[in-house]
PDB file of C-alpha atoms in Angstrom:
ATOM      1  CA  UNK A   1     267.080 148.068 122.673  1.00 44.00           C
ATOM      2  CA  UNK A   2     268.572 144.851 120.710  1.00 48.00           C
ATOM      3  CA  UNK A   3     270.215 145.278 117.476  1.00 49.00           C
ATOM      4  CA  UNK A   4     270.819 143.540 114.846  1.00 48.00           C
ATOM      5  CA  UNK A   5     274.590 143.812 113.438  1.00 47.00           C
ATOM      6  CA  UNK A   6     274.843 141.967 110.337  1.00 43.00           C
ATOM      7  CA  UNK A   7     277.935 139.666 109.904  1.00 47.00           C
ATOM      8  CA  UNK A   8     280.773 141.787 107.509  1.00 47.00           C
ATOM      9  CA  UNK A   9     284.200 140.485 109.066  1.00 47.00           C
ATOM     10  CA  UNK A  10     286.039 137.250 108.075  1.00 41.00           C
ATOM     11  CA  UNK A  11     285.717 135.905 111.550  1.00 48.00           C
ATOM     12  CA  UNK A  12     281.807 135.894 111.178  1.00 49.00           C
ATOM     13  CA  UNK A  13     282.173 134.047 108.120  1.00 47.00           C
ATOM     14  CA  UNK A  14     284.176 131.369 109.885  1.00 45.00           C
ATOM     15  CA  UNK A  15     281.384 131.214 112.271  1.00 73.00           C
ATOM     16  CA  UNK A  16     278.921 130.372 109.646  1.00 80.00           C
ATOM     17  CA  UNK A  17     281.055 128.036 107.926  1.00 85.00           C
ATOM     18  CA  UNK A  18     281.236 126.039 111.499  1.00 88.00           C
ATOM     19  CA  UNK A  19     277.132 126.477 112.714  1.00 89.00           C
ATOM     20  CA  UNK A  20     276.482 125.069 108.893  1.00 91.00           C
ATOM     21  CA  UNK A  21     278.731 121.973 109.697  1.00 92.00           C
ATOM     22  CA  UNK A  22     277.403 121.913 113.101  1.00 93.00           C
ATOM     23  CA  UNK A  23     273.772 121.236 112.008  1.00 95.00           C
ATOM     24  CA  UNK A  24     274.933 118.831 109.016  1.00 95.00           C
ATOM     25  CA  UNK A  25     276.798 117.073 111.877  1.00 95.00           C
ATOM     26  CA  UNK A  26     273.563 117.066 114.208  1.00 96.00           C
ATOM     27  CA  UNK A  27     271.392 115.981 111.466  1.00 96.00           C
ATOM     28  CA  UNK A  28     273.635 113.037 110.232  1.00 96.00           C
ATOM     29  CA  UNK A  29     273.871 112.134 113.717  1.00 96.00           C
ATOM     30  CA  UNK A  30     270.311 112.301 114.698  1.00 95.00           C
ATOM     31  CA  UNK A  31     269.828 110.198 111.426  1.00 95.00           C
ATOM     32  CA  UNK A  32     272.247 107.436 113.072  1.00 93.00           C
ATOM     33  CA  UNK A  33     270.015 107.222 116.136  1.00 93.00           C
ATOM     34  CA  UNK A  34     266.925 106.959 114.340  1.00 92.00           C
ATOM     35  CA  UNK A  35     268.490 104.258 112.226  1.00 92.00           C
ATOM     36  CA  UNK A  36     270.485 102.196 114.052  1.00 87.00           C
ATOM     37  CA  UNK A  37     269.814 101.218 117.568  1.00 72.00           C
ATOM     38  CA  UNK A  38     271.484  99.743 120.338  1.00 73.00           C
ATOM     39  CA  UNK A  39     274.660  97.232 119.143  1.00 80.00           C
ATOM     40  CA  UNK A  40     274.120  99.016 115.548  1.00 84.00           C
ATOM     41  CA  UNK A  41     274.937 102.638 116.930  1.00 88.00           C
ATOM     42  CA  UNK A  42     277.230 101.189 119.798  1.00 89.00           C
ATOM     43  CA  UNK A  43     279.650  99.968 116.112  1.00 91.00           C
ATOM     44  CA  UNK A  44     279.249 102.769 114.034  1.00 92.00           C
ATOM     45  CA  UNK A  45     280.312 105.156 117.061  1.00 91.00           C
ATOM     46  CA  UNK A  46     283.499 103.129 117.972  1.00 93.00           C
ATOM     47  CA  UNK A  47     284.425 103.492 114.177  1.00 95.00           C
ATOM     48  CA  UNK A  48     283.902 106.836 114.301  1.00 95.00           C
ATOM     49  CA  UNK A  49     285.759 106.700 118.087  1.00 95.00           C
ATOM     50  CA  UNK A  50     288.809 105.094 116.742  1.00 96.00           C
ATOM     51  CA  UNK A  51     289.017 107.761 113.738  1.00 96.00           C
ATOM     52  CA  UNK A  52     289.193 110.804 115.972  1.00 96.00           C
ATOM     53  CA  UNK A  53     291.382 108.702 118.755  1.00 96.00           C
ATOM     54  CA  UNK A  54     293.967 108.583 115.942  1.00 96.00           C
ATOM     55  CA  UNK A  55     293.489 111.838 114.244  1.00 95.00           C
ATOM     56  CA  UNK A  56     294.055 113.253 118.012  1.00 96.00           C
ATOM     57  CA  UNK A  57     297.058 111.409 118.130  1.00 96.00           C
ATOM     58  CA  UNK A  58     298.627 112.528 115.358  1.00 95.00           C
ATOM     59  CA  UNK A  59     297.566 116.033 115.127  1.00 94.00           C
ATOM     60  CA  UNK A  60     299.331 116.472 118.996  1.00 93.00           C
ATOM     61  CA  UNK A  61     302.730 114.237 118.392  1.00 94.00           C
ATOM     62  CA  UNK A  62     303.260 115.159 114.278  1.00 94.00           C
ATOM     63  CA  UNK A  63     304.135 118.849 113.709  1.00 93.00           C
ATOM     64  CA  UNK A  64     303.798 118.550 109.983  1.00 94.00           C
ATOM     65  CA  UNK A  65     300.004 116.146 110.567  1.00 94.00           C
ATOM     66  CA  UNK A  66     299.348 119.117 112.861  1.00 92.00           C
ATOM     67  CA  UNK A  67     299.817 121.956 110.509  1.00 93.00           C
ATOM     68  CA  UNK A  68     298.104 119.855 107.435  1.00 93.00           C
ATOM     69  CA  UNK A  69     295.524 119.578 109.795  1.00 93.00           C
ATOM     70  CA  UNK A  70     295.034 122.929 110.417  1.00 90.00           C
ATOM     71  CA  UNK A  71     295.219 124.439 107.027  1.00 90.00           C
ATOM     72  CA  UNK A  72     292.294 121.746 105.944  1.00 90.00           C
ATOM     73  CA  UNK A  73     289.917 122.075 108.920  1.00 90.00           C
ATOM     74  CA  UNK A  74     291.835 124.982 110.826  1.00 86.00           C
ATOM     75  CA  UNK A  75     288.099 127.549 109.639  1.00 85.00           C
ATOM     76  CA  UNK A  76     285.822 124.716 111.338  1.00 86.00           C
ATOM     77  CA  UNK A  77     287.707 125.047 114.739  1.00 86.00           C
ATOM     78  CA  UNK A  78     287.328 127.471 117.751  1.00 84.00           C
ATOM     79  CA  UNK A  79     290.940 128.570 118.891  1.00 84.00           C
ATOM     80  CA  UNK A  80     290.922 126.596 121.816  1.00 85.00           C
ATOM     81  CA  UNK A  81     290.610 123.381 119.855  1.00 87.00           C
ATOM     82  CA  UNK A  82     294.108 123.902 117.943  1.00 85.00           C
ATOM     83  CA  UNK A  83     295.671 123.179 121.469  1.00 86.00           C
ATOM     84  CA  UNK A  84     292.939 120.576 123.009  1.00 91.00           C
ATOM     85  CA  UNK A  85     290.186 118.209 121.640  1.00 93.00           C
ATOM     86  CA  UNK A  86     288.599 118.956 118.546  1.00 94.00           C
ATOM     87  CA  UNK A  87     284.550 119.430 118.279  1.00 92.00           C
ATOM     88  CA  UNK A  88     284.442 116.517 116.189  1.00 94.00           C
ATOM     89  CA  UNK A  89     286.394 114.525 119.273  1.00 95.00           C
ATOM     90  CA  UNK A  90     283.646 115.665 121.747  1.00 95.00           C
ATOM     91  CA  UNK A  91     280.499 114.773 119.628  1.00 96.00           C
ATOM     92  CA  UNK A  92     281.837 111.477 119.184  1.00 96.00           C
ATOM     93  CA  UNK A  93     282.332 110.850 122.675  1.00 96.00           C
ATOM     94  CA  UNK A  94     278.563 111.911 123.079  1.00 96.00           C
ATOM     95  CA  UNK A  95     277.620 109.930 120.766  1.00 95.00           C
ATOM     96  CA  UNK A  96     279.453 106.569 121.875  1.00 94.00           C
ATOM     97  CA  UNK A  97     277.938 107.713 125.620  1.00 95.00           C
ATOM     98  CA  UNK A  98     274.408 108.177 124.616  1.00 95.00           C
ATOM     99  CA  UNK A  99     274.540 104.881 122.358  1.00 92.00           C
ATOM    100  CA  UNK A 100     275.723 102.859 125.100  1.00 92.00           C
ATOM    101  CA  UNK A 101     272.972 104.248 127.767  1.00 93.00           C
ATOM    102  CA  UNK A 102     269.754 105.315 125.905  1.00 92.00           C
ATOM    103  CA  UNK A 103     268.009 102.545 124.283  1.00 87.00           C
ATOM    104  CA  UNK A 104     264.955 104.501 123.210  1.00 89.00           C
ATOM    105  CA  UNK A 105     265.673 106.000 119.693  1.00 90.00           C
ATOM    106  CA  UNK A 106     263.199 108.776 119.794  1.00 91.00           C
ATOM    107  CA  UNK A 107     265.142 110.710 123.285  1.00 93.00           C
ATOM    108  CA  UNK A 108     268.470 109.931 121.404  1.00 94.00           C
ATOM    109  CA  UNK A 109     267.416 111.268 118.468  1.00 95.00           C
ATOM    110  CA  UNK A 110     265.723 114.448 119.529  1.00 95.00           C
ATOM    111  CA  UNK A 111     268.738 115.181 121.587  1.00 96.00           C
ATOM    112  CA  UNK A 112     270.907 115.774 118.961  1.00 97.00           C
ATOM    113  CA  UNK A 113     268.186 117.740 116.984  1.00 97.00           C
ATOM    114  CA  UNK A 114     268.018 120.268 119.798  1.00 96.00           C
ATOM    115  CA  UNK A 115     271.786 120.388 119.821  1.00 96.00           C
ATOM    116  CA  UNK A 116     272.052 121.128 116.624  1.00 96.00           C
ATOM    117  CA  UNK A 117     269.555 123.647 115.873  1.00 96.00           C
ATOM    118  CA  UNK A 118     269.259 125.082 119.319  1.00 95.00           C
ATOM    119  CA  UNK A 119     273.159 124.989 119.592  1.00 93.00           C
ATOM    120  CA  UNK A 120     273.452 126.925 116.455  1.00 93.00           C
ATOM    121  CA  UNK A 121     270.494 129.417 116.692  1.00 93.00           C
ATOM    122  CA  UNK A 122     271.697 130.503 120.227  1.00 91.00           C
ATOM    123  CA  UNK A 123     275.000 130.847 118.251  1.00 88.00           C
ATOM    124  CA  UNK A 124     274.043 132.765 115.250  1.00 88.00           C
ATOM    125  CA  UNK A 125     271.587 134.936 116.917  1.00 88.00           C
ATOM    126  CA  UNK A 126     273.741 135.797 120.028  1.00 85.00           C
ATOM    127  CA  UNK A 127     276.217 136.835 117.458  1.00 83.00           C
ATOM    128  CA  UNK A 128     273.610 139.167 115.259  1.00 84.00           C
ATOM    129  CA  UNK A 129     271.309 140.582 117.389  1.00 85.00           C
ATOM    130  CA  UNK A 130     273.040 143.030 120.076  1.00 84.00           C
ATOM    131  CA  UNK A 131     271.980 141.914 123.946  1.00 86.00           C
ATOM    132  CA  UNK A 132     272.717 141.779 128.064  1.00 89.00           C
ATOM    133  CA  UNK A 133     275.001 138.901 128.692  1.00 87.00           C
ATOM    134  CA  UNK A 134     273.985 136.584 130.954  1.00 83.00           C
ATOM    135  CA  UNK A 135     276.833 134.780 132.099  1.00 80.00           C
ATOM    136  CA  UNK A 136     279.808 136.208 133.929  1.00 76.00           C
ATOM    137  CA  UNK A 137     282.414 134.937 130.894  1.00 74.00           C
ATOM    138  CA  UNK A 138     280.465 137.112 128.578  1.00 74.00           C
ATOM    139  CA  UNK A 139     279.677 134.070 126.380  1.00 80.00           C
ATOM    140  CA  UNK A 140     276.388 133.767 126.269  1.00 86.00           C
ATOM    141  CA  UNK A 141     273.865 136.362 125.790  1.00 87.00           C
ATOM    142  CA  UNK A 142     269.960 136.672 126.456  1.00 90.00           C
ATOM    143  CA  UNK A 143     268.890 137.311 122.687  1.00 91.00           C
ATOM    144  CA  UNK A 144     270.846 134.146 121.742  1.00 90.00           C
ATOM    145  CA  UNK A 145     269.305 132.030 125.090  1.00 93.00           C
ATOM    146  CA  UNK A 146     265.874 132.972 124.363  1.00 95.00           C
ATOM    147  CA  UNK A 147     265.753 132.796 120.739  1.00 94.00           C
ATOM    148  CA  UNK A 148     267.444 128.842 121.396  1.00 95.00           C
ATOM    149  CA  UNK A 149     264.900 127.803 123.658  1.00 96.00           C
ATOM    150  CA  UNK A 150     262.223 128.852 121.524  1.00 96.00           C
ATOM    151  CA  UNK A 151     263.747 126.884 118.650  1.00 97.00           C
ATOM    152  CA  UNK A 152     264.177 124.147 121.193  1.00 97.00           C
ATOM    153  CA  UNK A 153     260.750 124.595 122.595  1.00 96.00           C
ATOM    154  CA  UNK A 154     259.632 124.201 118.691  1.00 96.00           C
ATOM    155  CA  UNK A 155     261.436 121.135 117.958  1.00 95.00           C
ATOM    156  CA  UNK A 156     260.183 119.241 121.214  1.00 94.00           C
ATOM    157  CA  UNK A 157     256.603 119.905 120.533  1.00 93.00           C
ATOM    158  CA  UNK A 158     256.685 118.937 117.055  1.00 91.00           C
ATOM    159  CA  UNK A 159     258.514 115.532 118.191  1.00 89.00           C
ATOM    160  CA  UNK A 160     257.113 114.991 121.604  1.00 87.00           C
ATOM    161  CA  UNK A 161     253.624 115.520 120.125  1.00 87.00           C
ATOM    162  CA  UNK A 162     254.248 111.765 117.889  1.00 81.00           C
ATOM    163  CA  UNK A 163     256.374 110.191 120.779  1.00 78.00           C
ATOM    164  CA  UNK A 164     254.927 111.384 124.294  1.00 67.00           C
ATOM    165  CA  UNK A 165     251.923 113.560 124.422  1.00 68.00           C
ATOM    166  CA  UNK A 166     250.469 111.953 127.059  1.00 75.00           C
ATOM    167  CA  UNK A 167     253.568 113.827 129.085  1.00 82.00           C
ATOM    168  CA  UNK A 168     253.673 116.997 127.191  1.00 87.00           C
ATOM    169  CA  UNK A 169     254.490 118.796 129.762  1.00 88.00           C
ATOM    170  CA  UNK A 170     256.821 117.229 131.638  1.00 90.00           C
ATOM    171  CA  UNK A 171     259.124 116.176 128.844  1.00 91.00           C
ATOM    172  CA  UNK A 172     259.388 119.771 127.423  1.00 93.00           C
ATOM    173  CA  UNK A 173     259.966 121.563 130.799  1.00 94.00           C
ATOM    174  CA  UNK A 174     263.046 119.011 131.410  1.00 94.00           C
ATOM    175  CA  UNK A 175     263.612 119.445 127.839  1.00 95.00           C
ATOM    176  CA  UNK A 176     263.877 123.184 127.879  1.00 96.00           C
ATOM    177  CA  UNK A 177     265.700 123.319 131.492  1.00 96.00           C
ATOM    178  CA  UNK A 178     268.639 120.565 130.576  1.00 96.00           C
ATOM    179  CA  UNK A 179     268.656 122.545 127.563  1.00 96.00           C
ATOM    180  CA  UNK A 180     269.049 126.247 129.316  1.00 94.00           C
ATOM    181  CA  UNK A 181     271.671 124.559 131.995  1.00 94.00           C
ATOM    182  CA  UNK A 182     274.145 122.771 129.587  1.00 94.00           C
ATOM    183  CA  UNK A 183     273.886 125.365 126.866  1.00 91.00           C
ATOM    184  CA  UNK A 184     274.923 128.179 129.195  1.00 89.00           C
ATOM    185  CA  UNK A 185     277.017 126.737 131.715  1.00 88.00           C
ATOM    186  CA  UNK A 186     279.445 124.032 130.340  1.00 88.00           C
ATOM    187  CA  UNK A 187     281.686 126.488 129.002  1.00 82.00           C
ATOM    188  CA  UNK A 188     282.237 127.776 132.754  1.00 81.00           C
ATOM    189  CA  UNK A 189     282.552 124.448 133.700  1.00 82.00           C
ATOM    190  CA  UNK A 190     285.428 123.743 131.654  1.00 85.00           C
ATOM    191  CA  UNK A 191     283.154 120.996 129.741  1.00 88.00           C
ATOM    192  CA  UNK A 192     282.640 121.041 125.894  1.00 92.00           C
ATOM    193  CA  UNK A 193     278.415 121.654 124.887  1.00 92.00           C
ATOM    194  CA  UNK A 194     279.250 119.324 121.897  1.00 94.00           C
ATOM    195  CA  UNK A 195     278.835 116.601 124.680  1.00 95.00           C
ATOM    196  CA  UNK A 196     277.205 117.948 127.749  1.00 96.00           C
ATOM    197  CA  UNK A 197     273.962 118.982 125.466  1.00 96.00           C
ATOM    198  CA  UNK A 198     273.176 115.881 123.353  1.00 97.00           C
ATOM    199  CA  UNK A 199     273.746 113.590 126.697  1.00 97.00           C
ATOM    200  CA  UNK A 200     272.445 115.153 129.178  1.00 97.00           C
ATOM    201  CA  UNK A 201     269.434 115.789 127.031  1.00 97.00           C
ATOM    202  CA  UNK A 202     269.028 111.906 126.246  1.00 96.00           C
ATOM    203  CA  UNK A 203     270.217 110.386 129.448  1.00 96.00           C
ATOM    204  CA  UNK A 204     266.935 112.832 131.220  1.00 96.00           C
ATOM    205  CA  UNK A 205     264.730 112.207 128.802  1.00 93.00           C
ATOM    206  CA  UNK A 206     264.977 108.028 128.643  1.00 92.00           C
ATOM    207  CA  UNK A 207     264.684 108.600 132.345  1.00 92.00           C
ATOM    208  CA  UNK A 208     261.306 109.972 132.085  1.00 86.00           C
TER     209      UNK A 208
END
C-alpha cells in the first residue's frame, strides 16, 4: 500500500527549491514560444546559448568561478551536474533545437508545459508517496509515472481541446507515450530529460 512520507530532511528541501525553479523555468520558456516565433525564438535562444556556453567554460577551467558558482547555485543542481552540464545548459540546448525545427507555436509551447509540470509532479510525488520502482536504476517509480501522466494527460486536453480537437486522440496518445518514454528512460540512456522531454515532445507533435 503507497505511503505518503512527508519531506523533513534538508535534501528534500533542496528538491523543492529545484522543482519550483524547474516550473518557473518551464513557464518562462513556454511563454518564449508562445511569444516569439521562428527567427524571434531562434535569437533569444542563442543569447541564452552563448550565456551558458561561457558560464560552462568558466565554471570547468576557473577553480575559484567554479566554487563561486557552486556556493550561488550549488542547491539548484543534482550532484552529477557539479562535474558535467548544468540543467540550465540542457534546457537551452532544447530550446535552441526545438526553435530551429518546430514552427508551430502551440506543439512548442505545450511541450515545455508538460515538461515542466509533468517533469516536476513525477518528481515531487515519486519522492512523497512510497511505490514499486519501475525502472531497473531505481529512479523512477510508478506513483510518480502515473500521477505525471495524469497531470500530462490534464494539460494536453485543456490545450489540445483550443488547438487540435479534431485529433484528440491521436495527439494525446503520442502526447502521453513520448511523454512516458523520455521521462523514464533518458536517465538510462545517459541523456538529460531537461532536453529529451521538451523536444521530443515538439518535434512529434509538429509532425502530426
Amino acid at each position: 500500500m503507497s505511503t505518503i512520507a512527508w519531506p523533513t530532511s534538508f535534501t528534500h528541501r533542496i528538491n523543492w527549491i529545484r522543482v519550483s525553479f524547474h516550473v518557473l523555468g518551464g513557464l518562462f520558456v513556454a511563454t518564449l514560444m508562445w511569444l516569439f516565433t521562428g527567427q524571434g525564438t531562434v535569437k533569444i535562444g542563442l543569447a541564452f546559448a552563448a550565456l551558458a556556453l561561457v558560464l560552462e567554460i568558466a565554471r570547468h577551467s576557473l577553480p575559484h568561478f567554479r566554487q563561486s558558482f557552486q556556493d550561488a547555485f550549488g542547491i539548484l543542481m543534482k550532484q552529477k551536474e557539479r562535474h558535467s552540464l548544468t540543467g540550465f545548459t540542457w534546457v537551452v540546448a532544447g530550446s535552441l533545437i526545438v526553435a530551429f525545427f518546430v514552427r508551430q507555436r502551440e506543439a512548442a509551447t505545450l511541450a515545455y508545459l508538460v515538461w515542466a509540470f509533468g517533469d516536476a509532479s513525477a518528481v515531487v510525488f515519486g519522492t512523497l508517496i512510497k511505490s514499486p520502482k519501475i525502472t531497473p536504476d531505481g529512479k523512477k517509480t510508478l506513483a510518480g509515472t502515473l500521477i505525471g501522466l495524469g497531470v500530462v494527460l490534464l494539460i494536453g486536453l485543456i490545450f489540445l481541446l483550443k488547438w487540435h480537437s479534431a485529433n484528440l486522440g491521436i495527439h494525446l496518445g503520442a502526447l502521453l507515450g513520448v511523454f512516458f518514454l523520455t521521462e523514464t528512460f533518458s536517465g538510462m540512456l545517459g541523456l538529460d530529460d531537461n532536453l529529451t522531454i521538451p523536444v521530443a515532445v515538439a518535434l512529434t507533435l509538429a509532425s502530426l
